[in-house]
Structures are given as structure tokens and as C-alpha cells.
Amino acid sequence: MRVHVALTPGEFPDLALGGRAALVVDVLRATSMVVAAFDAGCARVIPVAGAAEARERSLALLPEPVLLAGERGGERIEGFDLGNSPLDCTPESVGGRNILLTTTNGTAAMLKASQADAAAVAALTNVGAAVRWAVSMGRDLMVLCAGDRGGFSLEDAVCAGLLAEGIVRAVARATLSDAAQAARCLGILYGARLDRLRRDSGWARHLEARARGADLDCCLRLDTSGVVPVLANGAITAGPGALTWPAGAADTRWGRSASPGANR
Ligand code: MLT
């Protein structure tokens, strides 16, 4: 099994994903939000490029219940139901619902990942489960870091590195590209002290300065979820580890999802 990490979206246009598995990573905050949405029992997340497309697609989905979610510059898009915070995802707000999601970097990476034969969503919060998913695919793996407006993003590289490290530990003959090896070193360095990312990551500092520290608490944690949302045919659905959503069971689900790792 060969593992490559695309450290910036600048690599995406030349990346051939046919015959491969892909994991998409946007720790702050798009993929962390998607994991949280499935922990809270959402039905589907549909990634779209922009706000206008989200509004159009929501009309086409009627009468299915659909929420518009997303951000630009880290702030909720005007008129949308949800922003891009994992804390927006409670069983009451998203349980059983479809979400149309558009974010600055994360959804573009999701759309690219959907070109792979098998694709799924990874964050620090589900990194162990995402490693198990990737190993079970038995294919070469591309990890796509959403980055920051085309550039490098430290927290995504750290998460990609923890994925690479998990795969090397699980698959004796796994080989890493140089970029995957570099990410692995960052994963090992920061994995034991994720809190340092609050200070060292530019986007973490941006979010902290805008009173989004609670989002950092939520996103910069390891393995609080066992869910691996999978991407197929333009939509993300609950993958392995997800609980099915029983209609009208909000209280039970709330109790469960409030406790870290409850879905494992
Ligand atoms: C993105 O997709 O660009 C990020 O998730 C932005 C954010 O944290 O709001």
C-alpha cells in the first residue's frame, strides 16, 4: 500500500485518483464539522462549490428537509441555517436532515476526493477510525489536505501525518511518499501536544481571535468519534461506526453524543 499526502490544494489538478482511495482533511473546520454532523445523526452532507449553488440545490431537493451550511472568512454565510462549526451540529439541529455545505477550502477538497474509487472524511476527531477505513480499502491512499486558500495548513498536515503513522503501524509493507513522510514527522511532533496548534496554526489563531476557542477545543482532539463519513455520488453519508438515527430519539442521542467516543 502506497500513501501520498497532497499537502496543498495546488497539487489537486494533477492528482490522479482513479483506482485509489482518498481521505480528505480540513481540521479547522470543515471535515471536523462533517464528523460532528454524523455523530449527531445527520442524513447526508452534500458538498457544493458556492452559496448560489447551495441555494439552487436546496430548491431541487424539496420537499426533503435540507439545511444550508457554510462559511466565508470563517463566518456563517448570510441567510444560511448553520455555519461551519462542529458545535452547530446537535441532534436537534441536524438529526435526520440533509446538509448542503459550502466552505472556503474544505468543500473543494471534498469534491476532488470524490474522484477516487473510494473516498472518506477524516479529522483529528476520527483519525483512528479513518486509518481503519483506509486499511480496509486495500488500495493506495491519497490524503488531500484542504489547506488555506491554496496554501499549506499546519493542522491538516498534522492530521495527515497521524493518518500516515497509523497506516505504517497497521500495514507492514506500507510505503510513504516524501510528502507523506514529512507529514508523518509533523504528526508525531504535534500528536502528543495538539494544544500547541492553537498557537502555531494561523487559522487557529484567526478563529481564537474571533471568539471561536470552543471550536478549537472541539476540533483539536484525537479520536472522540468512531464515525468515518464516506463520499460517493456527490454526497457524504454515514460510514462505518455511525449509529442510525431513530426518529424522535433526540434525548437519547444527545446523551450519547455528548460523551466523547460514545459512538465507538
Ligand atoms: C474551510 O473550509 O475553509 C474551513 O473549514 C474554514 C473555517 O474554518 O471556517
CSV table of C-alpha atoms and ligand atoms in Angstrom, one decimal:
chain,number,residue,atom,x,y,z
A,1,MET,CA,0.0,0.0,0.0
A,2,ARG,CA,1.4,3.4,-1.0
A,3,VAL,CA,0.4,6.5,0.8
A,4,HIS,CA,0.8,10.1,-0.6
A,5,VAL,CA,-0.2,13.3,1.1
A,6,ALA,CA,-1.2,16.3,-1.0
A,7,LEU,CA,0.0,19.0,1.4
A,8,THR,CA,-1.6,21.8,-0.5
A,9,PRO,CA,-4.6,22.1,-2.9
A,10,GLY,CA,-2.1,23.3,-5.6
A,11,GLU,CA,-1.4,19.6,-6.2
A,12,PHE,CA,-5.1,18.7,-6.8
A,13,PRO,CA,-5.3,19.4,-10.6
A,14,ASP,CA,-2.5,16.9,-11.4
A,15,LEU,CA,-3.6,14.3,-8.8
A,16,ALA,CA,-4.9,11.1,-10.5
A,17,LEU,CA,-7.3,9.4,-8.0
A,18,GLY,CA,-8.6,6.6,-10.2
A,19,GLY,CA,-8.0,3.1,-8.7
A,20,ARG,CA,-7.1,4.8,-5.3
A,21,ALA,CA,-8.7,5.5,-2.0
A,22,ALA,CA,-8.8,9.1,-0.7
A,23,LEU,CA,-9.2,10.8,2.6
A,24,VAL,CA,-10.0,14.5,2.8
A,25,VAL,CA,-8.8,16.5,5.7
A,26,ASP,CA,-9.8,20.0,6.8
A,27,VAL,CA,-9.3,20.0,10.6
A,28,LEU,CA,-10.3,23.7,11.0
A,29,ARG,CA,-13.1,23.1,10.5
A,30,ALA,CA,-15.0,21.6,7.5
A,31,THR,CA,-14.2,17.9,8.0
A,32,SER,CA,-14.4,18.1,11.8
A,33,MET,CA,-17.9,19.6,11.3
A,34,VAL,CA,-18.8,16.7,8.9
A,35,VAL,CA,-17.7,14.1,11.5
A,36,ALA,CA,-19.7,16.0,14.2
A,37,ALA,CA,-22.8,16.2,11.9
A,38,PHE,CA,-22.8,12.4,11.5
A,39,ASP,CA,-22.2,11.9,15.2
A,40,ALA,CA,-25.3,14.0,15.7
A,41,GLY,CA,-27.3,11.8,13.3
A,42,CYS,CA,-27.5,13.9,10.1
A,43,ALA,CA,-28.7,12.0,7.0
A,44,ARG,CA,-26.4,13.4,4.2
A,45,VAL,CA,-23.9,16.2,3.6
A,46,ILE,CA,-23.7,17.4,0.1
A,47,PRO,CA,-20.6,19.5,-0.6
A,48,VAL,CA,-21.1,22.3,-3.1
A,49,ALA,CA,-18.8,25.0,-4.5
A,50,GLY,CA,-20.6,28.1,-3.6
A,51,ALA,CA,-23.6,29.7,-1.8
A,52,ALA,CA,-25.6,30.2,-5.0
A,53,GLU,CA,-25.3,26.6,-5.9
A,54,ALA,CA,-26.3,25.6,-2.4
A,55,ARG,CA,-29.5,27.7,-2.6
A,56,GLU,CA,-30.3,26.2,-6.1
A,57,ARG,CA,-29.7,22.6,-5.0
A,58,SER,CA,-31.9,23.2,-1.8
A,59,LEU,CA,-34.9,24.0,-4.0
A,60,ALA,CA,-34.3,20.9,-6.2
A,61,LEU,CA,-34.2,18.7,-3.0
A,62,LEU,CA,-37.6,19.9,-1.7
A,63,PRO,CA,-39.7,18.5,0.0
A,64,GLU,CA,-36.8,16.7,1.6
A,65,PRO,CA,-35.6,18.6,4.8
A,66,VAL,CA,-32.4,20.4,3.9
A,67,LEU,CA,-30.2,22.8,5.8
A,68,LEU,CA,-27.8,25.3,4.2
A,69,ALA,CA,-24.4,25.4,6.0
A,70,GLY,CA,-21.1,27.1,5.4
A,71,GLU,CA,-18.8,29.9,5.9
A,72,ARG,CA,-16.7,32.5,4.1
A,73,GLY,CA,-13.8,34.1,6.0
A,74,GLY,CA,-14.8,31.8,8.9
A,75,GLU,CA,-18.2,33.5,9.3
A,76,ARG,CA,-21.6,31.9,8.6
A,77,ILE,CA,-22.9,32.9,5.2
A,78,GLU,CA,-25.8,35.3,5.4
A,79,GLY,CA,-29.2,33.6,5.3
A,80,PHE,CA,-27.7,30.1,6.0
A,81,ASP,CA,-29.0,27.9,8.8
A,82,LEU,CA,-25.6,26.8,10.1
A,83,GLY,CA,-22.0,28.0,9.9
A,84,ASN,CA,-19.0,25.7,9.8
A,85,SER,CA,-18.7,24.9,13.5
A,86,PRO,CA,-18.9,21.4,14.8
A,87,LEU,CA,-20.8,22.9,17.7
A,88,ASP,CA,-23.6,23.8,15.3
A,89,CYS,CA,-24.3,20.1,14.9
A,90,THR,CA,-26.6,18.8,17.6
A,91,PRO,CA,-29.2,16.0,17.2
A,92,GLU,CA,-31.8,18.7,17.5
A,93,SER,CA,-30.3,20.9,14.7
A,94,VAL,CA,-29.1,18.2,12.2
A,95,GLY,CA,-30.6,14.9,13.2
A,96,GLY,CA,-32.2,13.1,10.2
A,97,ARG,CA,-31.5,16.2,7.9
A,98,ASN,CA,-29.6,16.7,4.7
A,99,ILE,CA,-27.0,19.5,4.8
A,100,LEU,CA,-25.8,21.4,1.7
A,101,LEU,CA,-22.3,22.6,2.7
A,102,THR,CA,-20.0,25.2,1.2
A,103,THR,CA,-16.8,26.3,2.8
A,104,THR,CA,-13.7,28.3,1.6
A,105,ASN,CA,-11.3,25.3,1.3
A,106,GLY,CA,-12.9,22.1,2.7
A,107,THR,CA,-15.7,21.5,0.2
A,108,ALA,CA,-13.4,22.0,-2.8
A,109,ALA,CA,-11.1,19.2,-1.4
A,110,MET,CA,-14.2,17.0,-0.8
A,111,LEU,CA,-15.3,17.5,-4.4
A,112,LYS,CA,-11.7,16.5,-5.6
A,113,ALA,CA,-11.7,13.4,-3.3
A,114,SER,CA,-14.9,12.2,-4.8
A,115,GLN,CA,-13.0,11.4,-8.0
A,116,ALA,CA,-11.3,8.5,-6.1
A,117,ASP,CA,-12.7,4.9,-6.3
A,118,ALA,CA,-13.4,5.2,-2.6
A,119,ALA,CA,-13.4,8.4,-0.5
A,120,ALA,CA,-14.0,9.3,3.1
A,121,VAL,CA,-13.7,12.2,5.5
A,122,ALA,CA,-11.0,12.5,8.2
A,123,ALA,CA,-10.3,14.9,11.0
A,124,LEU,CA,-8.3,14.6,14.2
A,125,THR,CA,-11.5,13.6,15.9
A,126,ASN,CA,-11.8,10.4,13.9
A,127,VAL,CA,-8.2,9.7,12.9
A,128,GLY,CA,-8.1,6.1,14.3
A,129,ALA,CA,-11.3,5.1,12.6
A,130,ALA,CA,-10.2,6.8,9.4
A,131,VAL,CA,-6.9,4.7,9.5
A,132,ARG,CA,-9.0,1.5,9.9
A,133,TRP,CA,-11.2,2.6,7.0
A,134,ALA,CA,-8.2,3.2,4.7
A,135,VAL,CA,-6.5,-0.1,5.6
A,136,SER,CA,-9.8,-1.9,4.9
A,137,MET,CA,-9.9,-0.4,1.4
A,138,GLY,CA,-6.7,-2.3,0.5
A,139,ARG,CA,-5.7,0.3,-2.1
A,140,ASP,CA,-3.1,3.0,-2.5
A,141,LEU,CA,-4.2,6.1,-0.5
A,142,MET,CA,-4.2,9.8,-1.3
A,143,VAL,CA,-4.7,12.1,1.7
A,144,LEU,CA,-5.9,15.5,0.5
A,145,CYS,CA,-5.2,18.5,2.8
A,146,ALA,CA,-7.7,21.3,2.2
A,147,GLY,CA,-5.1,23.9,3.2
A,148,ASP,CA,-5.7,27.6,3.4
A,149,ARG,CA,-6.7,29.4,0.1
A,150,GLY,CA,-4.4,27.2,-1.9
A,151,GLY,CA,-1.6,27.1,0.6
A,152,PHE,CA,-0.3,24.9,3.4
A,153,SER,CA,-2.2,24.4,6.6
A,154,LEU,CA,-0.3,23.1,9.6
A,155,GLU,CA,-3.2,21.3,11.3
A,156,ASP,CA,-4.2,19.5,8.1
A,157,ALA,CA,-0.6,18.3,7.7
A,158,VAL,CA,-0.5,17.1,11.3
A,159,CYS,CA,-3.7,15.1,10.8
A,160,ALA,CA,-2.5,13.7,7.5
A,161,GLY,CA,0.7,12.7,9.3
A,162,LEU,CA,-1.2,10.9,12.1
A,163,LEU,CA,-3.1,9.0,9.3
A,164,ALA,CA,0.2,8.1,7.7
A,165,GLU,CA,1.7,7.0,11.0
A,166,GLY,CA,-1.4,4.8,11.8
A,167,ILE,CA,-1.2,3.2,8.4
A,168,VAL,CA,2.6,2.4,8.7
A,169,ARG,CA,1.8,0.8,12.1
A,170,ALA,CA,-1.0,-1.3,10.7
A,171,VAL,CA,0.4,-2.3,7.3
A,172,ALA,CA,4.0,-3.7,7.5
A,173,ARG,CA,4.7,-3.1,3.8
A,174,ALA,CA,3.1,0.4,3.5
A,175,THR,CA,5.4,2.9,1.8
A,176,LEU,CA,5.2,6.7,2.2
A,177,SER,CA,5.9,9.4,-0.4
A,178,ASP,CA,8.3,12.1,0.8
A,179,ALA,CA,5.4,14.4,1.5
A,180,ALA,CA,3.7,11.7,3.5
A,181,GLN,CA,6.9,11.1,5.4
A,182,ALA,CA,7.2,14.8,6.2
A,183,ALA,CA,3.6,15.0,7.3
A,184,ARG,CA,4.2,11.9,9.5
A,185,CYS,CA,7.1,13.7,11.3
A,186,LEU,CA,4.7,16.6,12.0
A,187,GLY,CA,2.1,14.2,13.2
A,188,ILE,CA,4.5,12.6,15.6
A,189,LEU,CA,5.7,16.0,16.8
A,190,TYR,CA,2.3,17.6,17.4
A,191,GLY,CA,0.2,14.4,18.1
A,192,ALA,CA,1.2,14.3,21.7
A,193,ARG,CA,0.6,18.1,22.2
A,194,LEU,CA,-2.2,19.1,19.9
A,195,ASP,CA,-2.8,22.2,22.1
A,196,ARG,CA,0.3,23.7,20.5
A,197,LEU,CA,-1.6,24.0,17.3
A,198,ARG,CA,-3.7,26.8,18.9
A,199,ARG,CA,-0.6,28.9,18.9
A,200,ASP,CA,1.3,27.6,15.8
A,201,SER,CA,-1.6,27.4,13.3
A,202,GLY,CA,-2.5,30.6,11.6
A,203,TRP,CA,-6.2,29.6,11.1
A,204,ALA,CA,-6.4,28.5,14.8
A,205,ARG,CA,-5.2,32.0,15.8
A,206,HIS,CA,-7.7,33.6,13.5
A,207,LEU,CA,-10.5,31.5,15.0
A,208,GLU,CA,-9.4,32.2,18.6
A,209,ALA,CA,-9.3,35.9,17.9
A,210,ARG,CA,-12.9,35.7,16.7
A,211,ALA,CA,-14.1,34.1,19.9
A,212,ARG,CA,-14.1,30.6,18.3
A,213,GLY,CA,-11.9,29.0,21.0
A,214,ALA,CA,-14.7,26.5,21.7
A,215,ASP,CA,-14.4,25.2,18.1
A,216,LEU,CA,-10.7,24.7,18.7
A,217,ASP,CA,-11.5,22.7,21.9
A,218,CYS,CA,-13.7,20.5,19.8
A,219,CYS,CA,-11.5,20.1,16.6
A,220,LEU,CA,-8.1,19.7,18.2
A,221,ARG,CA,-8.9,16.4,20.0
A,222,LEU,CA,-8.0,12.9,18.9
A,223,ASP,CA,-10.4,10.1,18.4
A,224,THR,CA,-13.5,11.4,20.0
A,225,SER,CA,-15.6,9.8,17.2
A,226,GLY,CA,-15.6,6.3,15.6
A,227,VAL,CA,-17.5,7.6,12.5
A,228,VAL,CA,-16.0,7.7,9.1
A,229,PRO,CA,-18.3,9.5,6.7
A,230,VAL,CA,-18.0,8.3,3.1
A,231,LEU,CA,-18.3,10.2,-0.1
A,232,ALA,CA,-20.0,8.7,-3.1
A,233,ASN,CA,-22.0,10.0,-6.0
A,234,GLY,CA,-21.6,13.6,-4.8
A,235,ALA,CA,-22.9,13.1,-1.3
A,236,ILE,CA,-21.4,12.2,2.1
A,237,THR,CA,-23.2,9.6,4.1
A,238,ALA,CA,-22.6,7.9,7.4
A,239,GLY,CA,-20.0,5.3,7.0
A,240,PRO,CA,-18.7,2.6,9.4
A,241,GLY,CA,-19.1,3.4,13.1
A,242,ALA,CA,-22.2,5.6,12.7
A,243,LEU,CA,-25.3,5.0,14.7
A,244,THR,CA,-28.5,5.0,12.7
A,245,TRP,CA,-30.8,7.9,13.6
A,246,PRO,CA,-34.1,6.8,15.2
A,247,ALA,CA,-36.8,9.4,14.6
A,248,GLY,CA,-37.9,11.1,17.8
A,249,ALA,CA,-34.9,9.8,19.8
A,250,ALA,CA,-33.2,13.2,20.3
A,251,ASP,CA,-32.8,12.9,24.1
A,252,THR,CA,-31.1,9.5,23.9
A,253,ARG,CA,-28.8,10.6,21.1
A,254,TRP,CA,-27.9,13.9,22.9
A,255,GLY,CA,-26.8,11.9,26.0
A,256,ARG,CA,-24.7,9.6,23.8
A,257,SER,CA,-23.0,12.1,21.6
A,258,ALA,CA,-22.2,14.4,24.5
A,259,SER,CA,-19.8,11.9,25.8
A,260,PRO,CA,-16.5,11.6,23.8
A,261,GLY,CA,-16.0,8.3,22.0
A,262,ALA,CA,-19.6,7.2,22.7
A,263,ASN,CA,-20.1,6.1,19.1
A,264,ARG,CA,-17.0,3.8,19.0
B,1,MLT,C1,-12.7,25.9,5.2
B,1,MLT,O1,-13.2,25.0,4.6
B,1,MLT,O2,-12.1,26.8,4.5
B,1,MLT,C2,-12.6,26.0,6.6
B,1,MLT,O3,-13.3,25.0,7.2
B,1,MLT,C3,-12.8,27.4,7.1
B,1,MLT,C4,-13.3,27.6,8.5
B,1,MLT,O4,-12.7,27.1,9.5
B,1,MLT,O5,-14.3,28.2,8.8
